[in-house]
Amino acid sequence: MKLSRLRVVPWLLGTLVAASGPACAEGFGLTADATYFTIDTGGGLVFKIRRVDYGSNTQSPGDIASMVYQGVQYQDAGRGSQVNSGFDYLFKDTSAVDVQASQVDADHIKVTVRAGDLVHYYLARRGEPRIYMATRFTREPDTLNLARFILRVPIGALPVGPEPSDIRGNSGAIESGDVFGMPDGQTRSKHYSNMRLKDWRYIGATGPNVGLWVVRDNNEGNSGGPFYRSLLNQGTDTNQEITYIINYGEAQTEPFRPGILNRYTLVFTGGDKPPTIDTNWLADMALEGYVGKAGRGRVLGTKVRGVDGKHDYTIGLSSATAQYWTDLREDGSFEATGVLPGDYTLTVFKNELAVDRRSVTVRAGDTTKVAAFKVTGDPASRRAVWRIGDWDGSPAELLNGDRLTMMHPSDVRMSPWATPAYVVGTSKAKDFPACQWREVNGSLEVRFRLNSDQIAEHHLRLGITAAHAGGRPSVKINQWYAGVLAISSQPSSRTLTVGTYRGNNTLYDVVVPASALVVGDNVLTLGVTSGSQGVGFLSPGFSYDAIDLVPAP
């Protein structure tokens, strides 16, 4: 274990004092002893960064070991707040951690933590009760195969967090040790605090006269795009855990993006929501991987045509290096700023469904203009004989679809998943289940009528948003069976039981011969095909986007 050395700029020598004395005469400053670096922000917050190895990754060098705000301790004394499970447990081939600190100038303090291929920064700015943080790694931490910063705050000091992730008073785990049942039949899990990335700017919890928040940056180093969901909070009998995800394995749809400086800020308030955070001053802090405005470009779109006014649209930019997104404006234009140089795939999303893709190149200090174009891949553009749901990449309009992200499918608040036959022309979208599992609702019926003029070749289109254990639909119409459909490319994690329906949207196009159809009543029977096994809600299954029957082109 390499112990840290306090590094001090020359002009500061006269201002540092021993840790046993006051932090700083002006209420802002850095002190050190053999165990901690102590930073007084001068804004009511004093925090400590551990320098030494206690022989346990729950108290690792580089951890936040103490956070005292307005005289109250907001750090678990037994477990640090840290990246993953401790800086000395990030990489299988590395345990050494180096922690250094300096007062950069009269108004800024920087602590640098190095562990293997990862560097993490804590920064303080005079007069602000905040800890600015940044994390960069050139190789994904491989002991957990993820990267996250987790804050552990005593629950008594910060008791009010998101209800779906508050597991206090639970009656025991019902799935994998991280999904819990409650005495009243409801369910709770850290997974159910999630929100789509594009929908949140901060996460956190509150207590008596305090709010503790983590405010995110543009999330360019994450993977999964604007609609990615992952755990954010967990309230236990001992701690309020607030987790900022940099890269995460649950329901991961694309490769990780190393090499990005990921920035986020811990903010204390009197209980109100955090304000907008200015981080432009980080450009002067000599942070590895920092790219300022001059090193970034802009993408400007003049007009996207062919959109459906009933839905919101998002423009996504993605490459192996970075990701960005922006909303499509009402006039069809869009603008993405602060984009790292490189070649990107530009995707137009109708809600969460990709309906157009094209390539753009971004150059530093320049604007890439995208000429007007019309979306070309919206399944809803074809006339349908009948349709269940909306082609928008989400099951939210289907039965239980609006609850999937907040509770387990077995939750007492869910409507029964096994449903009566769906009758075209009579039933509504809310009558058709958002998900289908082989051992839960393994057979679903759709009844529809055709007249003699409609007995011709048709295409049955089935859209799924995610799948578990290789699950995909099986199709029978009257006495005709379709062939076995291909396995879609999906995340290998549980997805449907951990608060997300987001996977890789897949559209199955089944050609239905005229001989399969009859005049009058027809019955479509949908099942679940898979070569894998599972029990209950962990049996093979998938979530629906939409289903329709369209005439052959």
Tab-separated table of C-alpha atoms in Angstrom, residues 100-474:
chain	number	residue	atom	x	y	z
A	100	GLN	CA	-3.039	13.494	-2.886
A	101	ALA	CA	-4.449	16.924	-2.070
A	102	SER	CA	-3.631	20.547	-2.734
A	103	GLN	CA	-5.161	23.980	-2.471
A	104	VAL	CA	-5.062	25.044	-6.093
A	105	ASP	CA	-5.582	28.730	-5.350
A	106	ALA	CA	-7.297	30.920	-2.787
A	107	ASP	CA	-10.746	29.599	-3.721
A	108	HIS	CA	-10.299	25.984	-4.816
A	109	ILE	CA	-9.138	22.685	-3.261
A	110	LYS	CA	-8.515	19.453	-5.167
A	111	VAL	CA	-8.085	15.881	-3.909
A	112	THR	CA	-6.856	13.308	-6.434
A	113	VAL	CA	-7.364	9.566	-5.935
A	114	ARG	CA	-5.563	7.115	-8.229
A	115	ALA	CA	-6.237	3.378	-8.323
A	116	GLY	CA	-5.014	1.377	-11.278
A	117	ASP	CA	-6.479	2.796	-14.484
A	118	LEU	CA	-8.929	5.053	-12.648
A	119	VAL	CA	-8.532	8.577	-11.360
A	120	HIS	CA	-11.166	10.271	-9.209
A	121	TYR	CA	-11.300	13.900	-8.101
A	122	TYR	CA	-12.952	15.684	-5.191
A	123	LEU	CA	-13.044	19.473	-5.500
A	124	ALA	CA	-14.255	22.237	-3.222
A	125	ARG	CA	-15.011	25.852	-4.053
A	126	ARG	CA	-14.901	28.544	-1.409
A	127	GLY	CA	-18.245	29.251	0.269
A	128	GLU	CA	-20.188	26.390	-1.347
A	129	PRO	CA	-21.579	23.372	0.596
A	130	ARG	CA	-20.768	21.084	-2.303
A	131	ILE	CA	-18.314	18.373	-3.293
A	132	TYR	CA	-17.579	18.501	-6.998
A	133	MET	CA	-16.505	15.099	-8.295
A	134	ALA	CA	-15.117	13.672	-11.517
A	135	THR	CA	-14.165	10.117	-12.449
A	136	ARG	CA	-12.169	8.865	-15.416
A	137	PHE	CA	-10.978	5.383	-16.275
A	138	THR	CA	-9.222	4.112	-19.371
A	139	ARG	CA	-10.195	0.525	-18.537
A	140	GLU	CA	-13.538	-0.535	-17.065
A	141	PRO	CA	-13.162	-1.540	-13.390
A	142	ASP	CA	-13.320	-5.322	-13.599
A	143	THR	CA	-14.060	-6.633	-10.101
A	144	LEU	CA	-17.716	-5.563	-10.429
A	145	ASN	CA	-17.684	-4.728	-14.157
A	146	LEU	CA	-19.276	-1.355	-13.556
A	147	ALA	CA	-18.471	2.131	-12.299
A	148	ARG	CA	-20.630	4.057	-9.842
A	149	PHE	CA	-20.218	6.387	-6.884
A	150	ILE	CA	-22.313	5.404	-3.879
A	151	LEU	CA	-23.034	7.724	-0.956
A	152	ARG	CA	-23.895	6.107	2.389
A	153	VAL	CA	-25.743	8.473	4.734
A	154	PRO	CA	-27.187	7.474	8.134
A	155	ILE	CA	-30.913	6.978	7.615
A	156	GLY	CA	-31.805	9.004	10.705
A	157	ALA	CA	-30.152	12.080	9.219
A	158	LEU	CA	-31.666	11.655	5.757
A	159	PRO	CA	-34.839	9.570	6.062
A	160	VAL	CA	-36.938	10.699	3.088
A	161	GLY	CA	-36.011	9.130	-0.239
A	162	PRO	CA	-37.981	7.711	-3.178
A	163	GLU	CA	-40.724	5.414	-1.854
A	164	PRO	CA	-40.276	2.591	-4.428
A	165	SER	CA	-36.684	2.076	-3.224
A	166	ASP	CA	-37.331	2.381	0.523
A	167	ILE	CA	-36.946	-1.201	1.773
A	168	ARG	CA	-37.393	-0.451	5.493
A	169	GLY	CA	-39.934	-2.740	7.136
A	170	ASN	CA	-39.826	-5.344	4.364
A	171	SER	CA	-40.877	-8.942	4.962
A	172	GLY	CA	-37.939	-10.492	3.123
A	173	ALA	CA	-36.390	-10.817	-0.316
A	174	ILE	CA	-38.577	-12.250	-3.060
A	175	GLU	CA	-35.985	-12.213	-5.842
A	176	SER	CA	-32.195	-12.379	-5.947
A	177	GLY	CA	-31.685	-10.719	-2.574
A	178	ASP	CA	-32.412	-7.224	-3.918
A	179	VAL	CA	-36.178	-7.186	-4.520
A	180	PHE	CA	-38.249	-7.182	-1.343
A	181	GLY	CA	-41.862	-7.840	-0.418
A	182	MET	CA	-43.743	-5.677	2.043
A	183	PRO	CA	-46.332	-6.916	4.563
A	184	ASP	CA	-49.145	-5.381	2.511
A	185	GLY	CA	-48.147	-7.181	-0.689
A	186	GLN	CA	-46.362	-4.248	-2.268
A	187	THR	CA	-42.755	-4.543	-3.430
A	188	ARG	CA	-39.672	-2.369	-2.973
A	189	SER	CA	-36.188	-2.414	-4.472
A	190	LYS	CA	-33.250	-0.155	-5.189
A	191	HIS	CA	-34.042	-0.885	-8.828
A	192	TYR	CA	-37.408	0.875	-8.635
A	193	SER	CA	-36.002	4.332	-7.925
A	194	ASN	CA	-34.975	4.532	-11.567
A	195	MET	CA	-35.858	7.172	-14.115
A	196	ARG	CA	-34.908	7.626	-17.745
A	197	LEU	CA	-31.608	9.476	-18.001
A	198	LYS	CA	-33.125	12.286	-20.014
A	199	ASP	CA	-35.783	12.888	-17.343
A	200	TRP	CA	-33.620	13.676	-14.333
A	201	ARG	CA	-31.035	16.315	-13.501
A	202	TYR	CA	-30.473	15.338	-9.879
A	203	ILE	CA	-31.173	12.525	-7.420
A	204	GLY	CA	-31.145	12.533	-3.633
A	205	ALA	CA	-33.084	12.553	-0.390
A	206	THR	CA	-34.094	14.910	2.401
A	207	GLY	CA	-34.142	15.122	6.188
A	208	PRO	CA	-34.782	17.737	8.874
A	209	ASN	CA	-33.825	21.070	7.273
A	210	VAL	CA	-31.536	19.378	4.753
A	211	GLY	CA	-31.461	18.063	1.225
A	212	LEU	CA	-28.564	16.034	-0.141
A	213	TRP	CA	-28.447	15.762	-3.914
A	214	VAL	CA	-26.196	14.508	-6.665
A	215	VAL	CA	-26.463	16.655	-9.778
A	216	ARG	CA	-25.383	14.990	-13.006
A	217	ASP	CA	-23.457	16.322	-15.949
A	218	ASN	CA	-24.394	15.571	-19.581
A	219	ASN	CA	-23.688	11.854	-18.975
A	220	GLU	CA	-21.642	11.594	-22.154
A	221	GLY	CA	-19.566	8.741	-20.708
A	222	ASN	CA	-22.486	6.463	-19.830
A	223	SER	CA	-23.850	3.736	-22.094
A	224	GLY	CA	-27.468	3.143	-22.985
A	225	GLY	CA	-28.661	6.446	-24.371
A	226	PRO	CA	-31.335	8.902	-23.204
A	227	PHE	CA	-33.830	6.275	-22.029
A	228	TYR	CA	-31.478	4.144	-19.949
A	229	ARG	CA	-32.715	3.294	-16.462
A	230	SER	CA	-30.749	2.003	-13.487
A	231	LEU	CA	-30.836	2.045	-9.697
A	232	LEU	CA	-30.426	5.464	-8.084
A	233	ASN	CA	-31.470	5.245	-4.413
A	234	GLN	CA	-32.003	2.742	-1.647
A	235	GLY	CA	-33.311	3.421	1.840
A	236	THR	CA	-32.392	0.747	4.404
A	237	ASP	CA	-32.713	0.453	8.163
A	238	THR	CA	-29.217	1.924	8.494
A	239	ASN	CA	-28.466	4.093	5.467
A	240	GLN	CA	-29.844	6.241	2.722
A	241	GLU	CA	-27.789	5.127	-0.267
A	242	ILE	CA	-27.584	7.507	-3.216
A	243	THR	CA	-25.918	6.014	-6.271
A	244	TYR	CA	-24.581	7.907	-9.242
A	245	ILE	CA	-24.180	5.531	-12.164
A	246	ILE	CA	-21.285	6.093	-14.557
A	247	ASN	CA	-21.452	2.704	-16.275
A	248	TYR	CA	-23.675	-0.116	-15.108
A	249	GLY	CA	-24.341	-3.733	-16.058
A	250	GLU	CA	-28.091	-4.008	-15.503
A	251	ALA	CA	-30.036	-3.985	-18.788
A	252	GLN	CA	-26.957	-2.681	-20.609
A	253	THR	CA	-27.675	-2.405	-24.335
A	254	GLU	CA	-24.280	-1.311	-25.680
A	255	PRO	CA	-20.550	-1.477	-24.848
A	256	PHE	CA	-19.106	0.720	-22.109
A	257	ARG	CA	-17.369	3.976	-22.967
A	258	PRO	CA	-14.055	4.376	-21.117
A	259	GLY	CA	-11.816	7.424	-21.377
A	260	ILE	CA	-14.447	10.083	-20.566
A	261	LEU	CA	-14.136	12.434	-17.583
A	262	ASN	CA	-17.510	11.929	-15.902
A	263	ARG	CA	-18.518	14.897	-13.743
A	264	TYR	CA	-21.149	15.127	-10.984
A	265	THR	CA	-21.702	17.262	-7.910
A	266	LEU	CA	-22.832	16.468	-4.370
A	267	VAL	CA	-24.921	19.407	-3.158
A	268	PHE	CA	-26.247	20.164	0.331
A	269	THR	CA	-29.265	22.464	0.640
A	270	GLY	CA	-31.651	23.469	3.403
A	271	GLY	CA	-34.135	20.959	2.002
A	272	ASP	CA	-35.025	22.584	-1.297
A	273	LYS	CA	-34.051	21.230	-4.703
A	274	PRO	CA	-30.530	21.966	-5.941
A	275	PRO	CA	-29.941	24.936	-8.224
A	276	THR	CA	-28.322	24.773	-11.631
A	277	ILE	CA	-24.625	23.999	-11.117
A	278	ASP	CA	-21.816	25.873	-12.865
A	279	THR	CA	-18.875	23.583	-13.582
A	280	ASN	CA	-17.080	25.677	-16.197
A	281	TRP	CA	-14.394	26.537	-13.637
A	282	LEU	CA	-13.243	22.908	-13.709
A	283	ALA	CA	-11.374	23.850	-16.885
A	284	ASP	CA	-8.729	25.474	-14.658
A	285	MET	CA	-8.311	22.494	-12.306
A	286	ALA	CA	-5.950	20.384	-14.468
A	287	LEU	CA	-8.255	17.353	-14.566
A	288	GLU	CA	-7.225	14.450	-16.766
A	289	GLY	CA	-9.558	14.090	-19.721
A	290	TYR	CA	-11.228	17.473	-19.331
A	291	VAL	CA	-12.318	18.920	-22.680
A	292	GLY	CA	-13.509	22.516	-22.650
A	293	LYS	CA	-15.867	24.336	-24.986
A	294	ALA	CA	-13.180	25.068	-27.546
A	295	GLY	CA	-12.548	21.363	-27.986
A	296	ARG	CA	-16.181	20.539	-28.696
A	297	GLY	CA	-18.597	21.011	-31.575
A	298	ARG	CA	-22.292	21.488	-32.305
A	299	VAL	CA	-24.894	19.671	-34.399
A	300	LEU	CA	-27.722	21.759	-35.869
A	301	GLY	CA	-30.712	20.213	-37.632
A	302	THR	CA	-32.965	22.385	-39.749
A	303	LYS	CA	-36.085	20.196	-40.086
A	304	VAL	CA	-37.223	16.653	-39.373
A	305	ARG	CA	-40.373	15.826	-41.332
A	306	GLY	CA	-42.811	12.963	-41.094
A	307	VAL	CA	-43.194	13.041	-37.317
A	308	ASP	CA	-46.345	12.234	-35.358
A	309	GLY	CA	-47.559	15.235	-33.369
A	310	LYS	CA	-49.005	12.941	-30.677
A	311	HIS	CA	-45.535	11.864	-29.566
A	312	ASP	CA	-42.388	13.512	-28.275
A	313	TYR	CA	-39.205	12.986	-30.278
A	314	THR	CA	-35.603	12.782	-29.123
A	315	ILE	CA	-32.470	13.152	-31.211
A	316	GLY	CA	-29.647	10.889	-30.065
A	317	LEU	CA	-25.964	10.976	-30.988
A	318	SER	CA	-23.821	7.949	-30.238
A	319	SER	CA	-20.354	6.632	-30.956
A	320	ALA	CA	-17.963	4.223	-29.296
A	321	THR	CA	-16.587	7.231	-27.423
A	322	ALA	CA	-19.540	9.318	-26.241
A	323	GLN	CA	-23.322	9.795	-26.232
A	324	TYR	CA	-25.610	12.840	-26.320
A	325	TRP	CA	-29.269	13.660	-26.805
A	326	THR	CA	-31.576	16.610	-27.305
A	327	ASP	CA	-35.304	17.136	-27.807
A	328	LEU	CA	-36.806	17.738	-31.213
A	329	ARG	CA	-38.388	21.185	-31.209
A	330	GLU	CA	-41.981	21.838	-32.250
A	331	ASP	CA	-40.803	23.309	-35.559
A	332	GLY	CA	-38.850	20.125	-36.345
A	333	SER	CA	-35.404	21.584	-35.676
A	334	PHE	CA	-32.852	20.446	-33.109
A	335	GLU	CA	-29.515	21.466	-31.641
A	336	ALA	CA	-26.921	19.459	-29.715
A	337	THR	CA	-24.048	21.392	-28.158
A	338	GLY	CA	-20.861	20.449	-26.333
A	339	VAL	CA	-20.261	17.360	-28.470
A	340	LEU	CA	-16.813	15.775	-28.559
A	341	PRO	CA	-15.284	15.557	-32.053
A	342	GLY	CA	-15.881	12.330	-33.945
A	343	ASP	CA	-18.189	10.305	-36.160
A	344	TYR	CA	-21.659	9.698	-34.726
A	345	THR	CA	-24.849	7.848	-35.503
A	346	LEU	CA	-27.730	10.308	-35.347
A	347	THR	CA	-30.953	8.569	-34.313
A	348	VAL	CA	-34.454	9.992	-34.333
A	349	PHE	CA	-36.554	8.437	-31.562
A	350	LYS	CA	-40.352	8.535	-31.564
A	351	ASN	CA	-40.738	8.415	-27.821
A	352	GLU	CA	-38.259	5.504	-27.379
A	353	LEU	CA	-38.464	3.862	-30.797
A	354	ALA	CA	-35.744	4.535	-33.368
A	355	VAL	CA	-37.482	5.628	-36.570
A	356	ASP	CA	-34.522	7.032	-38.493
A	357	ARG	CA	-30.723	6.782	-38.461
A	358	ARG	CA	-27.987	8.612	-40.341
A	359	SER	CA	-24.342	9.569	-39.860
A	360	VAL	CA	-22.833	12.909	-38.844
A	361	THR	CA	-19.295	14.097	-38.188
A	362	VAL	CA	-18.538	16.611	-35.455
A	363	ARG	CA	-15.444	18.818	-35.433
A	364	ALA	CA	-14.039	20.881	-32.604
A	365	GLY	CA	-15.122	24.519	-32.679
A	366	ASP	CA	-17.415	23.919	-35.645
A	367	THR	CA	-21.145	23.460	-36.354
A	368	THR	CA	-22.304	20.411	-38.285
A	369	LYS	CA	-25.487	21.289	-40.167
A	370	VAL	CA	-27.964	18.513	-40.934
A	371	ALA	CA	-30.187	19.216	-43.915
A	372	ALA	CA	-33.942	18.673	-43.679
A	373	PHE	CA	-35.017	15.030	-43.941
A	374	LYS	CA	-38.043	12.791	-43.482
A	375	VAL	CA	-38.105	9.854	-41.078
A	376	THR	CA	-38.148	6.558	-42.933
A	377	GLY	CA	-38.627	3.821	-40.344
A	378	ASP	CA	-41.860	4.429	-38.448
A	379	PRO	CA	-43.939	1.199	-38.405
A	380	ALA	CA	-47.058	3.278	-37.770
A	381	SER	CA	-46.791	4.775	-41.266
A	382	ARG	CA	-48.310	1.597	-42.721
A	383	ARG	CA	-52.093	1.208	-42.696
A	384	ALA	CA	-53.181	-1.590	-40.389
A	385	VAL	CA	-56.218	-3.859	-40.397
A	386	TRP	CA	-55.943	-3.666	-36.610
A	387	ARG	CA	-53.318	-2.532	-34.129
A	388	ILE	CA	-52.770	-3.032	-30.375
A	389	GLY	CA	-50.714	-0.328	-28.683
A	390	ASP	CA	-48.583	2.442	-30.156
A	391	TRP	CA	-45.370	1.999	-32.119
A	392	ASP	CA	-43.271	4.105	-29.767
A	393	GLY	CA	-40.750	1.751	-28.130
A	394	SER	CA	-42.625	1.569	-24.828
A	395	PRO	CA	-45.345	-0.679	-23.320
A	396	ALA	CA	-46.635	2.152	-21.119
A	397	GLU	CA	-50.081	2.212	-22.741
A	398	LEU	CA	-50.595	-1.554	-22.253
A	399	LEU	CA	-51.843	-3.375	-19.139
A	400	ASN	CA	-49.450	-2.709	-16.201
A	401	GLY	CA	-47.021	-0.973	-18.549
A	402	ASP	CA	-47.138	2.244	-16.552
A	403	ARG	CA	-46.101	0.376	-13.373
A	404	LEU	CA	-43.233	-1.778	-14.602
A	405	THR	CA	-40.538	0.701	-13.612
A	406	MET	CA	-41.822	1.213	-10.060
A	407	MET	CA	-42.606	-2.276	-8.767
A	408	HIS	CA	-42.113	-5.995	-9.253
A	409	PRO	CA	-44.549	-7.739	-11.645
A	410	SER	CA	-45.874	-9.735	-8.665
A	411	ASP	CA	-46.828	-6.573	-6.762
A	412	VAL	CA	-50.384	-6.533	-5.397
A	413	ARG	CA	-50.985	-3.272	-7.262
A	414	MET	CA	-50.468	-5.000	-10.625
A	415	SER	CA	-53.531	-6.192	-12.506
A	416	PRO	CA	-53.569	-9.947	-13.260
A	417	TRP	CA	-51.194	-10.764	-16.102
A	418	ALA	CA	-53.325	-13.631	-17.413
A	419	THR	CA	-56.069	-11.871	-19.323
A	420	PRO	CA	-59.235	-12.764	-21.259
A	421	ALA	CA	-59.068	-12.790	-25.031
A	422	TYR	CA	-58.410	-9.396	-26.590
A	423	VAL	CA	-61.260	-8.601	-29.001
A	424	VAL	CA	-60.344	-6.217	-31.802
A	425	GLY	CA	-62.880	-3.405	-32.016
A	426	THR	CA	-64.053	-3.892	-28.422
A	427	SER	CA	-60.983	-4.203	-26.189
A	428	LYS	CA	-58.639	-1.323	-25.419
A	429	ALA	CA	-54.850	-1.214	-25.276
A	430	LYS	CA	-55.026	-1.364	-21.473
A	431	ASP	CA	-56.635	-4.811	-21.797
A	432	PHE	CA	-53.535	-6.362	-23.378
A	433	PRO	CA	-50.611	-7.178	-21.031
A	434	ALA	CA	-47.383	-5.230	-21.349
A	435	CYS	CA	-45.329	-8.395	-20.754
A	436	GLN	CA	-45.665	-12.084	-21.412
A	437	TRP	CA	-43.814	-14.858	-19.548
A	438	ARG	CA	-43.960	-18.543	-20.371
A	439	GLU	CA	-44.912	-19.565	-16.825
A	440	VAL	CA	-47.162	-16.600	-15.963
A	441	ASN	CA	-49.359	-15.769	-18.959
A	442	GLY	CA	-47.869	-18.091	-21.529
A	443	SER	CA	-50.885	-18.087	-23.847
A	444	LEU	CA	-52.666	-14.932	-25.006
A	445	GLU	CA	-55.490	-14.671	-27.517
A	446	VAL	CA	-56.414	-11.927	-29.962
A	447	ARG	CA	-59.753	-12.329	-31.753
A	448	PHE	CA	-60.472	-10.416	-34.950
A	449	ARG	CA	-62.949	-10.550	-37.838
A	450	LEU	CA	-62.212	-10.407	-41.564
A	451	ASN	CA	-64.526	-10.073	-44.543
A	452	SER	CA	-64.097	-11.872	-47.843
A	453	ASP	CA	-62.175	-8.988	-49.397
A	454	GLN	CA	-59.505	-9.326	-46.689
A	455	ILE	CA	-58.616	-12.964	-47.278
A	456	ALA	CA	-55.183	-12.362	-48.736
A	457	GLU	CA	-51.575	-12.452	-47.606
A	458	HIS	CA	-50.927	-10.234	-44.593
A	459	HIS	CA	-48.031	-9.430	-42.302
A	460	LEU	CA	-48.347	-9.836	-38.545
A	461	ARG	CA	-45.888	-7.458	-36.883
A	462	LEU	CA	-44.895	-7.964	-33.247
A	463	GLY	CA	-42.696	-5.373	-31.549
A	464	ILE	CA	-40.876	-6.179	-28.319
A	465	THR	CA	-38.808	-3.745	-26.251
A	466	ALA	CA	-36.813	-6.245	-24.163
A	467	ALA	CA	-36.604	-9.983	-23.541
A	468	HIS	CA	-35.389	-12.315	-20.798
A	469	ALA	CA	-33.788	-15.754	-21.209
A	470	GLY	CA	-34.132	-15.766	-24.985
A	471	GLY	CA	-37.889	-15.306	-24.894
A	472	ARG	CA	-39.679	-14.381	-28.126
A	473	PRO	CA	-43.241	-14.721	-29.391
A	474	SER	CA	-44.679	-17.864	-30.909
